[in-house]
mmCIF file of C-alpha atoms in Angstrom:
data_model
loop_
_atom_site.group_PDB
_atom_site.id
_atom_site.type_symbol
_atom_site.label_atom_id
_atom_site.label_comp_id
_atom_site.label_asym_id
_atom_site.label_seq_id
_atom_site.Cartn_x
_atom_site.Cartn_y
_atom_site.Cartn_z
ATOM 1 C CA MET A 1 75.223 29.714 -55.447
ATOM 2 C CA ASN A 2 71.841 28.296 -55.382
ATOM 3 C CA VAL A 3 71.283 25.211 -53.241
ATOM 4 C CA GLN A 4 68.923 22.271 -53.964
ATOM 5 C CA ARG A 5 67.634 20.490 -50.965
ATOM 6 C CA TRP A 6 65.518 17.424 -50.835
ATOM 7 C CA MET A 7 63.595 16.294 -47.844
ATOM 8 C CA VAL A 8 61.748 13.083 -47.802
ATOM 9 C CA ALA A 9 58.638 13.043 -45.553
ATOM 10 C CA ALA A 10 58.230 10.098 -43.363
ATOM 11 C CA GLY A 11 55.294 7.597 -43.882
ATOM 12 C CA ALA A 12 53.073 6.748 -46.739
ATOM 13 C CA VAL A 13 49.909 8.427 -47.404
ATOM 14 C CA ALA A 14 46.807 6.353 -48.165
ATOM 15 C CA ALA A 15 45.796 6.255 -51.751
ATOM 16 C CA ILE A 16 42.462 7.836 -51.487
ATOM 17 C CA ALA A 17 43.614 10.411 -49.275
ATOM 18 C CA VAL A 18 46.349 11.320 -51.708
ATOM 19 C CA LEU A 19 43.629 11.481 -54.641
ATOM 20 C CA GLU A 20 41.454 13.734 -52.421
ATOM 21 C CA ARG A 21 44.240 15.984 -51.516
ATOM 22 C CA ALA A 22 46.007 16.234 -54.809
ATOM 23 C CA ALA A 23 43.446 16.147 -57.481
ATOM 24 C CA PRO A 24 41.727 19.403 -56.742
ATOM 25 C CA LEU A 25 44.928 21.269 -57.522
ATOM 26 C CA VAL A 26 44.663 21.257 -61.213
ATOM 27 C CA ALA A 27 41.284 20.030 -62.012
ATOM 28 C CA HIS A 28 42.460 18.693 -65.412
ATOM 29 C CA HIS A 29 43.989 15.695 -64.393
ATOM 30 C CA ALA A 30 44.804 13.721 -61.164
ATOM 31 C CA THR A 31 48.355 14.720 -59.744
ATOM 32 C CA THR A 32 49.197 11.438 -57.984
ATOM 33 C CA ALA A 33 50.364 9.600 -61.250
ATOM 34 C CA PHE A 34 52.788 12.456 -61.898
ATOM 35 C CA TYR A 35 53.843 13.715 -58.541
ATOM 36 C CA ASP A 36 54.657 11.946 -55.171
ATOM 37 C CA ALA A 37 52.420 13.491 -52.424
ATOM 38 C CA SER A 38 54.426 11.551 -49.661
ATOM 39 C CA ARG A 39 57.601 13.486 -50.375
ATOM 40 C CA LYS A 40 58.518 17.166 -50.508
ATOM 41 C CA VAL A 41 61.258 18.938 -52.552
ATOM 42 C CA GLU A 42 62.493 22.577 -52.052
ATOM 43 C CA ALA A 43 64.588 24.356 -54.584
ATOM 44 C CA GLN A 44 65.842 27.866 -55.226
ATOM 45 C CA GLY A 45 66.809 29.426 -58.568
ATOM 46 C CA THR A 46 66.001 31.830 -61.342
ATOM 47 C CA VAL A 47 63.036 31.893 -63.554
ATOM 48 C CA THR A 48 63.638 31.186 -67.202
ATOM 49 C CA LYS A 49 60.209 31.084 -68.542
ATOM 50 C CA PHE A 50 56.508 31.394 -67.283
ATOM 51 C CA LEU A 51 53.998 29.656 -69.647
ATOM 52 C CA PHE A 52 50.716 31.167 -68.833
ATOM 53 C CA LYS A 53 48.527 28.930 -71.106
ATOM 54 C CA ASN A 54 45.470 26.757 -70.573
ATOM 55 C CA PRO A 55 45.002 23.937 -69.422
ATOM 56 C CA HIS A 56 47.951 24.700 -67.062
ATOM 57 C CA ALA A 57 50.416 27.347 -66.322
ATOM 58 C CA PHE A 58 54.107 26.147 -66.160
ATOM 59 C CA LEU A 59 56.951 27.824 -64.336
ATOM 60 C CA TYR A 60 60.471 26.962 -65.407
ATOM 61 C CA PHE A 61 63.502 27.840 -63.425
ATOM 62 C CA ASN A 62 67.213 26.681 -62.994
ATOM 63 C CA SER A 63 68.960 26.069 -59.900
ATOM 64 C CA THR A 64 72.424 24.644 -59.346
ATOM 65 C CA ASP A 65 73.298 21.701 -57.364
ATOM 66 C CA GLY A 66 76.327 21.156 -54.988
ATOM 67 C CA SER A 67 78.629 20.077 -57.890
ATOM 68 C CA GLY A 68 77.774 23.058 -60.084
ATOM 69 C CA GLN A 69 75.272 21.350 -62.282
ATOM 70 C CA THR A 70 72.400 23.236 -63.584
ATOM 71 C CA ILE A 71 69.067 21.678 -62.842
ATOM 72 C CA GLU A 72 66.068 22.794 -65.040
ATOM 73 C CA TRP A 73 62.943 22.651 -63.014
ATOM 74 C CA GLN A 74 59.294 22.746 -64.214
ATOM 75 C CA ILE A 75 56.645 23.615 -61.838
ATOM 76 C CA GLU A 76 52.908 22.930 -62.799
ATOM 77 C CA LEU A 77 50.281 25.244 -61.719
ATOM 78 C CA GLY A 78 46.700 25.583 -62.114
ATOM 79 C CA SER A 79 44.795 26.834 -65.297
ATOM 80 C CA PRO A 80 45.386 30.486 -66.012
ATOM 81 C CA LEU A 81 41.763 31.155 -66.183
ATOM 82 C CA ASN A 82 41.466 29.873 -62.438
ATOM 83 C CA LEU A 83 44.818 31.512 -61.528
ATOM 84 C CA ALA A 84 43.683 34.760 -62.825
ATOM 85 C CA ARG A 85 40.544 34.800 -60.639
ATOM 86 C CA THR A 86 43.060 34.846 -57.626
ATOM 87 C CA GLY A 87 45.442 37.579 -58.901
ATOM 88 C CA TRP A 88 47.910 35.845 -61.106
ATOM 89 C CA THR A 89 48.834 37.545 -64.373
ATOM 90 C CA PRO A 90 51.409 36.436 -67.155
ATOM 91 C CA ASP A 91 53.817 38.919 -65.593
ATOM 92 C CA THR A 92 53.450 37.598 -62.089
ATOM 93 C CA LEU A 93 56.655 35.715 -62.495
ATOM 94 C CA LYS A 94 59.303 37.144 -64.994
ATOM 95 C CA PRO A 95 62.512 35.623 -66.324
ATOM 96 C CA GLY A 96 65.420 36.583 -64.285
ATOM 97 C CA MET A 97 63.374 36.727 -61.030
ATOM 98 C CA ASP A 98 65.002 34.664 -58.048
ATOM 99 C CA ILE A 99 62.529 32.368 -56.515
ATOM 100 C CA LYS A 100 62.281 29.562 -53.749
ATOM 101 C CA VAL A 101 59.933 26.708 -54.337
ATOM 102 C CA ALA A 102 58.600 23.954 -52.235
ATOM 103 C CA GLY A 103 56.217 21.149 -53.281
ATOM 104 C CA GLN A 104 55.767 17.590 -54.400
ATOM 105 C CA PRO A 105 58.491 16.112 -56.676
ATOM 106 C CA SER A 106 57.718 14.353 -59.933
ATOM 107 C CA ARG A 107 57.706 10.613 -60.165
ATOM 108 C CA ALA A 108 59.564 9.864 -63.278
ATOM 109 C CA GLU A 109 63.256 9.124 -62.769
ATOM 110 C CA GLY A 110 65.489 11.780 -63.662
ATOM 111 C CA THR A 111 62.875 14.445 -63.944
ATOM 112 C CA HIS A 112 62.638 17.493 -61.974
ATOM 113 C CA GLY A 113 59.004 18.445 -61.790
ATOM 114 C CA ILE A 114 57.138 20.060 -58.927
ATOM 115 C CA CYS A 115 53.527 20.469 -58.280
ATOM 116 C CA CYS A 116 51.269 21.744 -55.494
ATOM 117 C CA ALA A 117 54.066 24.411 -54.943
ATOM 118 C CA THR A 118 54.640 27.328 -52.570
ATOM 119 C CA ILE A 119 56.532 30.018 -54.370
ATOM 120 C CA THR A 120 58.170 32.913 -52.658
ATOM 121 C CA ARG A 121 61.276 35.023 -53.013
ATOM 122 C CA PRO A 122 64.446 33.471 -51.526
ATOM 123 C CA ASP A 123 63.956 35.365 -48.269
ATOM 124 C CA GLY A 124 60.391 34.095 -48.058
ATOM 125 C CA SER A 125 58.671 37.236 -49.075
ATOM 126 C CA PRO A 126 55.830 37.336 -51.596
ATOM 127 C CA VAL A 127 56.861 37.305 -55.352
ATOM 128 C CA ALA A 128 54.399 39.788 -56.234
ATOM 129 C CA PRO A 129 51.854 42.056 -54.398
ATOM 130 C CA GLY A 130 48.492 40.608 -54.555
ATOM 131 C CA ALA A 131 49.550 37.408 -56.240
ATOM 132 C CA ARG A 132 48.563 34.079 -54.613
ATOM 133 C CA LEU A 133 51.728 32.338 -53.599
ATOM 134 C CA GLN A 134 50.618 28.890 -52.742
ATOM 135 C CA GLU A 135 49.208 26.449 -55.229
ATOM 136 C CA GLU A 136 47.692 23.817 -53.029
ATOM 137 C CA PRO A 137 44.608 21.791 -52.660
ATOM 138 C CA ARG A 138 41.579 23.953 -52.240
ATOM 139 C CA ARG A 139 39.749 21.823 -49.613
ATOM 140 C CA MET B 21 27.700 21.103 -83.694
ATOM 141 C CA ARG B 22 29.352 22.262 -86.759
ATOM 142 C CA ARG B 23 26.124 23.242 -88.399
ATOM 143 C CA SER B 24 24.828 24.907 -85.217
ATOM 144 C CA ILE B 25 27.703 27.244 -84.943
ATOM 145 C CA SER B 26 27.317 28.869 -88.144
ATOM 146 C CA ARG B 27 23.572 29.305 -87.327
ATOM 147 C CA ILE B 28 24.423 30.738 -83.900
ATOM 148 C CA THR B 29 26.511 33.657 -85.376
ATOM 149 C CA ARG B 30 23.594 34.737 -87.493
ATOM 150 C CA GLY B 31 21.057 34.055 -84.895
ATOM 151 C CA ARG B 32 18.993 36.594 -82.831
ATOM 152 C CA ARG B 33 18.692 36.572 -79.226
ATOM 153 C CA PHE B 34 15.381 36.310 -77.497
ATOM 154 C CA SER B 35 14.448 37.016 -73.993
ATOM 155 C CA PRO B 36 13.289 34.000 -71.764
ATOM 156 C CA ALA B 37 9.723 35.640 -71.669
ATOM 157 C CA GLY B 38 9.752 35.665 -75.386
ATOM 158 C CA CYS B 39 10.951 32.234 -75.594
ATOM 159 C CA ALA B 40 8.052 31.025 -73.379
ATOM 160 C CA VAL B 41 5.412 32.641 -75.866
ATOM 161 C CA VAL B 42 7.046 31.146 -78.835
ATOM 162 C CA LEU B 43 7.642 27.676 -77.174
ATOM 163 C CA THR B 44 4.061 27.586 -76.329
ATOM 164 C CA VAL B 45 3.421 27.729 -80.102
ATOM 165 C CA LEU B 46 5.971 25.352 -80.906
ATOM 166 C CA ALA B 47 4.820 22.859 -78.346
ATOM 167 C CA ALA B 48 1.995 21.916 -80.762
ATOM 168 C CA GLY B 49 4.541 20.236 -83.040
ATOM 169 C CA ILE B 50 6.560 18.517 -80.315
ATOM 170 C CA PRO B 51 5.500 15.242 -78.746
ATOM 171 C CA PRO B 52 3.876 15.888 -75.387
ATOM 172 C CA ALA B 53 5.968 15.688 -72.251
ATOM 173 C CA PRO B 54 4.969 13.032 -69.950
ATOM 174 C CA THR B 55 2.990 15.148 -67.534
ATOM 175 C CA ALA B 56 -0.605 15.023 -66.290
ATOM 176 C CA GLN B 57 -1.366 18.411 -67.761
ATOM 177 C CA SER B 58 -2.816 18.898 -71.268
ATOM 178 C CA ALA B 59 -1.042 22.251 -71.862
ATOM 179 C CA PRO B 60 2.123 23.479 -70.287
ATOM 180 C CA PRO B 61 1.496 25.146 -66.918
ATOM 181 C CA ALA B 62 2.409 28.814 -66.372
ATOM 182 C CA GLY B 63 5.969 29.154 -65.826
ATOM 183 C CA ALA B 64 6.783 25.748 -67.398
ATOM 184 C CA VAL B 65 9.745 27.504 -69.205
ATOM 185 C CA PRO B 66 12.317 28.179 -66.503
ATOM 186 C CA ASP B 67 14.693 31.131 -66.822
ATOM 187 C CA LEU B 68 17.936 29.482 -66.958
ATOM 188 C CA ALA B 69 19.636 32.031 -69.038
ATOM 189 C CA GLY B 70 23.008 33.584 -67.876
ATOM 190 C CA ILE B 71 26.385 32.762 -66.894
ATOM 191 C CA TRP B 72 26.872 30.352 -64.169
ATOM 192 C CA ASP B 73 29.829 29.780 -61.742
ATOM 193 C CA GLY B 74 30.934 26.115 -61.391
ATOM 194 C CA THR B 75 34.380 27.104 -60.134
ATOM 195 C CA PRO B 76 36.073 25.428 -57.031
ATOM 196 C CA LYS B 77 34.655 28.166 -54.766
ATOM 197 C CA VAL B 78 31.042 26.800 -55.564
ATOM 198 C CA ARG B 79 31.589 23.043 -55.605
ATOM 199 C CA PRO B 80 34.482 20.558 -54.978
ATOM 200 C CA PRO B 81 36.615 20.184 -58.028
ATOM 201 C CA ASN B 82 36.383 17.087 -60.063
ATOM 202 C CA SER B 83 38.662 14.414 -58.959
ATOM 203 C CA ALA B 84 38.908 10.583 -58.955
ATOM 204 C CA THR B 85 36.073 10.604 -56.208
ATOM 205 C CA ILE B 86 34.060 13.523 -57.635
ATOM 206 C CA PRO B 87 31.409 13.706 -58.944
ATOM 207 C CA TRP B 88 31.553 9.776 -59.022
ATOM 208 C CA GLY B 89 32.127 8.758 -55.408
ATOM 209 C CA LYS B 90 31.175 5.906 -53.223
ATOM 210 C CA ALA B 91 27.558 6.542 -53.352
ATOM 211 C CA ASN B 92 27.028 6.683 -57.033
ATOM 212 C CA PHE B 93 30.096 5.194 -58.699
ATOM 213 C CA PRO B 94 28.963 3.638 -61.922
ATOM 214 C CA GLU B 95 28.491 -0.134 -62.050
ATOM 215 C CA VAL B 96 30.735 -1.057 -64.957
ATOM 216 C CA ASN B 97 30.626 -4.198 -66.916
ATOM 217 C CA GLU B 98 33.664 -6.563 -67.716
ATOM 218 C CA ARG B 99 34.419 -4.859 -70.843
ATOM 219 C CA ALA B 100 34.789 -1.452 -69.067
ATOM 220 C CA LEU B 101 36.955 -3.205 -66.443
ATOM 221 C CA ALA B 102 39.170 -4.466 -69.322
ATOM 222 C CA TYR B 103 39.721 -1.017 -70.689
ATOM 223 C CA MET B 104 40.245 0.590 -67.231
ATOM 224 C CA LYS B 105 42.988 -2.148 -66.572
ATOM 225 C CA VAL B 106 45.035 -1.302 -69.714
ATOM 226 C CA PHE B 107 44.126 2.341 -69.729
ATOM 227 C CA ASP B 108 47.410 4.530 -69.972
ATOM 228 C CA GLU B 109 47.099 7.974 -68.644
ATOM 229 C CA ALA B 110 49.512 9.179 -71.227
ATOM 230 C CA VAL B 111 47.069 8.431 -74.003
ATOM 231 C CA SER B 112 44.250 10.485 -72.502
ATOM 232 C CA PRO B 113 42.994 12.741 -75.157
ATOM 233 C CA LYS B 114 42.931 15.787 -72.939
ATOM 234 C CA TYR B 115 46.653 15.870 -73.074
ATOM 235 C CA ASP B 116 46.291 16.722 -76.762
ATOM 236 C CA CYS B 117 43.513 19.422 -75.892
ATOM 237 C CA GLN B 118 40.569 17.085 -76.912
ATOM 238 C CA PRO B 119 37.595 18.459 -74.923
ATOM 239 C CA SER B 120 35.892 16.541 -72.427
ATOM 240 C CA THR B 121 32.389 15.479 -72.970
ATOM 241 C CA PRO B 122 29.172 14.887 -71.102
ATOM 242 C CA PRO B 123 28.998 13.686 -68.154
ATOM 243 C CA ALA B 124 32.473 15.202 -67.315
ATOM 244 C CA LEU B 125 32.086 18.520 -69.153
ATOM 245 C CA GLU B 126 29.327 19.625 -67.036
ATOM 246 C CA TYR B 127 31.487 19.151 -63.859
ATOM 247 C CA ASP B 128 34.729 20.836 -65.144
ATOM 248 C CA PRO B 129 35.392 23.594 -62.635
ATOM 249 C CA TYR B 130 34.899 26.729 -64.753
ATOM 250 C CA MET B 131 31.981 29.081 -65.841
ATOM 251 C CA MET B 132 29.345 28.167 -68.359
ATOM 252 C CA GLU B 133 26.650 30.052 -70.019
ATOM 253 C CA ILE B 134 23.121 29.129 -71.051
ATOM 254 C CA VAL B 135 21.345 30.990 -73.804
ATOM 255 C CA GLN B 136 17.584 30.263 -74.468
ATOM 256 C CA TRP B 137 16.197 30.718 -77.929
ATOM 257 C CA PRO B 138 12.732 29.541 -78.926
ATOM 258 C CA ASP B 139 14.022 26.575 -81.104
ATOM 259 C CA ARG B 140 17.301 25.754 -79.038
ATOM 260 C CA VAL B 141 19.275 26.192 -76.053
ATOM 261 C CA LEU B 142 22.901 26.941 -76.217
ATOM 262 C CA LEU B 143 25.205 25.549 -73.533
ATOM 263 C CA ARG B 144 28.492 27.173 -73.773
ATOM 264 C CA TYR B 145 31.479 26.197 -71.613
ATOM 265 C CA GLU B 146 34.449 28.211 -70.721
ATOM 266 C CA LYS B 147 36.531 25.049 -70.413
ATOM 267 C CA ASP B 148 37.916 24.078 -73.806
ATOM 268 C CA ASP B 149 35.536 26.687 -75.606
ATOM 269 C CA GLN B 150 32.918 24.122 -76.142
ATOM 270 C CA LEU B 151 29.358 24.891 -77.352
ATOM 271 C CA ARG B 152 26.620 22.528 -77.215
ATOM 272 C CA THR B 153 23.323 23.148 -79.130
ATOM 273 C CA VAL B 154 20.221 21.491 -77.610
ATOM 274 C CA TRP B 155 17.367 21.516 -80.333
ATOM 275 C CA LEU B 156 14.005 22.242 -79.166
ATOM 276 C CA ASP B 157 12.250 22.179 -82.675
ATOM 277 C CA GLY B 158 11.682 18.324 -83.039
ATOM 278 C CA ARG B 159 14.564 17.533 -85.422
ATOM 279 C CA ARG B 160 16.152 14.271 -85.212
ATOM 280 C CA ALA B 161 19.877 13.242 -85.452
ATOM 281 C CA THR B 162 21.224 11.678 -88.661
ATOM 282 C CA VAL B 163 24.188 9.795 -89.178
ATOM 283 C CA GLN B 164 25.954 12.890 -90.141
ATOM 284 C CA ASP B 165 25.523 13.926 -86.576
ATOM 285 C CA PHE B 166 27.913 11.792 -84.723
ATOM 286 C CA GLY B 167 30.366 13.982 -82.903
ATOM 287 C CA LEU B 168 32.455 14.611 -79.863
ATOM 288 C CA GLN B 169 29.616 16.356 -77.974
ATOM 289 C CA GLY B 170 26.931 14.157 -79.630
ATOM 290 C CA PHE B 171 23.529 15.485 -80.675
ATOM 291 C CA SER B 172 21.353 17.150 -78.360
ATOM 292 C CA VAL B 173 17.506 17.585 -78.315
ATOM 293 C CA GLY B 174 15.525 19.006 -75.440
ATOM 294 C CA ARG B 175 12.156 19.963 -74.019
ATOM 295 C CA TYR B 176 10.818 21.931 -71.088
ATOM 296 C CA GLU B 177 9.075 19.973 -68.517
ATOM 297 C CA THR B 178 7.490 21.088 -65.205
ATOM 298 C CA ASN B 179 9.868 23.995 -64.888
ATOM 299 C CA ALA B 180 12.990 22.212 -65.962
ATOM 300 C CA LEU B 181 15.043 21.848 -69.158
ATOM 301 C CA ILE B 182 15.386 18.023 -70.155
ATOM 302 C CA VAL B 183 18.335 17.558 -72.572
ATOM 303 C CA GLU B 184 18.769 14.090 -74.277
ATOM 304 C CA THR B 185 22.055 13.529 -76.176
ATOM 305 C CA ASP B 186 23.286 10.661 -78.044
ATOM 306 C CA HIS B 187 25.398 10.026 -81.306
ATOM 307 C CA PHE B 188 28.681 10.415 -79.346
ATOM 308 C CA VAL B 189 31.717 8.886 -80.823
ATOM 309 C CA PHE B 190 33.784 6.360 -78.964
ATOM 310 C CA ASP B 191 35.949 8.036 -76.252
ATOM 311 C CA ILE B 192 38.624 6.445 -74.128
ATOM 312 C CA THR B 193 37.763 8.682 -71.273
ATOM 313 C CA GLY B 194 34.283 9.536 -72.268
ATOM 314 C CA PHE B 195 32.696 8.572 -69.118
ATOM 315 C CA ASP B 196 35.284 9.839 -66.668
ATOM 316 C CA ASP B 197 38.883 10.842 -67.325
ATOM 317 C CA TYR B 198 39.949 10.489 -63.732
ATOM 318 C CA ASN B 199 39.152 6.740 -63.501
ATOM 319 C CA GLY B 200 39.908 6.004 -67.103
ATOM 320 C CA ILE B 201 36.284 4.866 -67.807
ATOM 321 C CA PRO B 202 35.494 4.965 -71.648
ATOM 322 C CA SER B 203 32.329 5.584 -73.407
ATOM 323 C CA SER B 204 30.764 4.238 -76.684
ATOM 324 C CA GLN B 205 28.691 5.438 -79.450
ATOM 325 C CA GLN B 206 25.854 4.109 -77.554
ATOM 326 C CA LYS B 207 26.364 6.609 -74.745
ATOM 327 C CA ARG B 208 23.242 8.445 -74.003
ATOM 328 C CA VAL B 209 23.138 11.400 -71.497
ATOM 329 C CA ILE B 210 19.970 12.847 -70.074
ATOM 330 C CA GLU B 211 20.372 16.141 -68.176
ATOM 331 C CA ARG B 212 17.741 17.877 -66.150
ATOM 332 C CA TYR B 213 18.274 21.525 -65.455
ATOM 333 C CA TRP B 214 16.146 23.785 -63.072
ATOM 334 C CA ARG B 215 16.431 26.641 -60.815
ATOM 335 C CA GLU B 216 16.534 26.352 -57.074
ATOM 336 C CA GLY B 217 16.216 30.014 -55.842
ATOM 337 C CA SER B 218 19.148 31.813 -57.412
ATOM 338 C CA GLU B 219 21.152 28.667 -58.067
ATOM 339 C CA LEU B 220 21.133 26.443 -61.115
ATOM 340 C CA ARG B 221 20.944 22.725 -60.507
ATOM 341 C CA ALA B 222 21.419 19.614 -62.810
ATOM 342 C CA THR B 223 21.100 15.955 -62.562
ATOM 343 C CA ILE B 224 23.235 14.290 -65.115
ATOM 344 C CA THR B 225 22.344 10.610 -65.911
ATOM 345 C CA VAL B 226 24.385 8.383 -68.170
ATOM 346 C CA GLU B 227 23.356 5.143 -69.979
ATOM 347 C CA ASP B 228 25.881 3.178 -72.045
ATOM 348 C CA PRO B 229 24.969 -0.445 -72.411
ATOM 349 C CA MET B 230 28.572 -1.169 -73.891
ATOM 350 C CA PHE B 231 30.237 -0.237 -70.596
ATOM 351 C CA LEU B 232 27.694 0.240 -67.727
ATOM 352 C CA ARG B 233 25.469 -2.265 -66.255
ATOM 353 C CA LYS B 234 22.858 0.288 -65.191
ATOM 354 C CA PRO B 235 22.595 4.154 -65.614
ATOM 355 C CA ALA B 236 24.623 6.413 -63.206
ATOM 356 C CA SER B 237 24.048 9.878 -62.267
ATOM 357 C CA TYR B 238 25.054 12.809 -60.232
ATOM 358 C CA THR B 239 23.470 16.084 -59.321
ATOM 359 C CA THR B 240 25.342 19.302 -59.155
ATOM 360 C CA ARG B 241 24.968 23.260 -58.763
ATOM 361 C CA TRP B 242 26.081 26.466 -60.119
ATOM 362 C CA VAL B 243 25.661 29.966 -58.590
ATOM 363 C CA PRO B 244 25.201 33.275 -60.777
ATOM 364 C CA ALA B 245 28.758 34.395 -62.006
ATOM 365 C CA PRO B 246 29.783 37.808 -60.802
ATOM 366 C CA SER B 247 27.923 40.716 -62.214
ATOM 367 C CA GLY B 248 29.446 41.719 -65.669
ATOM 368 C CA TYR B 249 31.459 38.553 -66.067
ATOM 369 C CA LYS B 250 32.167 37.391 -69.598
ATOM 370 C CA LEU B 251 33.353 34.052 -70.555
ATOM 371 C CA ALA B 252 37.148 34.055 -71.275
ATOM 372 C CA ALA B 253 38.668 32.197 -74.150
ATOM 373 C CA PHE B 254 40.249 28.984 -73.133
ATOM 374 C CA ASP B 255 42.525 28.515 -76.105
ATOM 375 C CA CYS B 256 43.977 25.238 -74.835
ATOM 376 C CA ASP B 257 47.717 25.229 -75.623
ATOM 377 C CA GLN B 258 49.169 21.985 -76.775
ATOM 378 C CA GLU B 259 52.584 22.532 -75.206
ATOM 379 C CA SER B 260 50.917 23.180 -72.008
ATOM 380 C CA ALA B 261 48.564 20.409 -72.200
ATOM 381 C CA ARG B 262 51.245 17.896 -72.568
ATOM 382 C CA ALA B 263 54.023 19.319 -70.674
ATOM 383 C CA SER B 264 53.563 17.161 -67.536
ATOM 384 C CA ILE B 265 53.602 13.816 -69.440
ATOM 385 C CA LYS B 266 57.282 13.437 -68.934
ATOM 386 C CA PHE B 267 56.592 13.104 -65.318
ATOM 387 C CA LEU B 268 54.632 9.841 -65.448
ATOM 388 C CA VAL B 269 56.325 6.553 -64.762
ATOM 389 C CA PRO B 270 55.664 4.898 -68.184
ATOM 390 C CA LYS B 271 53.113 2.230 -67.964
ATOM 391 C CA TYR B 272 54.082 0.649 -71.355
ATOM 392 C CA LYS B 273 57.407 0.806 -73.153
#
């Protein structure tokens, strides 16, 4: 059974620092209005869909919480045009693949979004040879 | 823009050297540039043609502080402040695939291509598949020419391309989509493109008396794209563009 774990990082991050750290990730919109850079979430589950379309790729996967409820996650990635320049393809993440994700949680109550994510196999190994695993600020 | 696209498909591509010769001839019918020379100096038409790399490996990606930072943040008027205060990220047109416009378009972190023809310069952006036509033949905009990317005319001046664009339509994020600064139909954008060694440089200046107290500008750079690179289709996807909106804490109910 997959386990969802939440970890809340201590301390607040200054607004400008958040903007500078988070905004470069997607370069289409600032992430701070959508995701909380002062917190971190980890989840493990199975890929259901990989939307490799501009302006942002999105990875969807399901995990199961401690009470057996299915959680549907949505991970925001960069644009496929820029992801492709670093080795990603539409087949990098396929439905049925087991993954582990860590990143910033979405802000709206009751939603399960993640950005700025690190994506690996459950044992921490790369999801695909040559593919970039970490979607994070580039400076 | 609509008219120019059909012309481009029929158009013939000229070399920059050829452009220089024809432009010298055309210059007789174009108002003189504000220089001390009576005739364009040798090399006055810079070779700007090619595909240029503006991706994050070349320059810091756009954000709430880039390219409009502490040093050059626009001095906005009370009207702009009112719009910024009520601005709701969820209504930003980009979440429905509406392309960005000058001065944001030039700083989007993607490739772009410049094509120099005798009577026009084509600015083709990988981001949102945008094409701007800069007319060099002396034509003027009409009321039919209002559009998202405005109407652009240009001239060569001391080894630089000067582009002047107006006839924009109102855009709620038309100055900057990271800070929610709008632009009006009175927006006017002046761009100066030149070569600095192998690099392309540009200074982008914006005037908009409806929202800015005075013009604001930034300067940026591109490097040549990797050899053989061709611009890719962006094909903005509406599901993808709007997929993250649910993660916003709603500003209005």
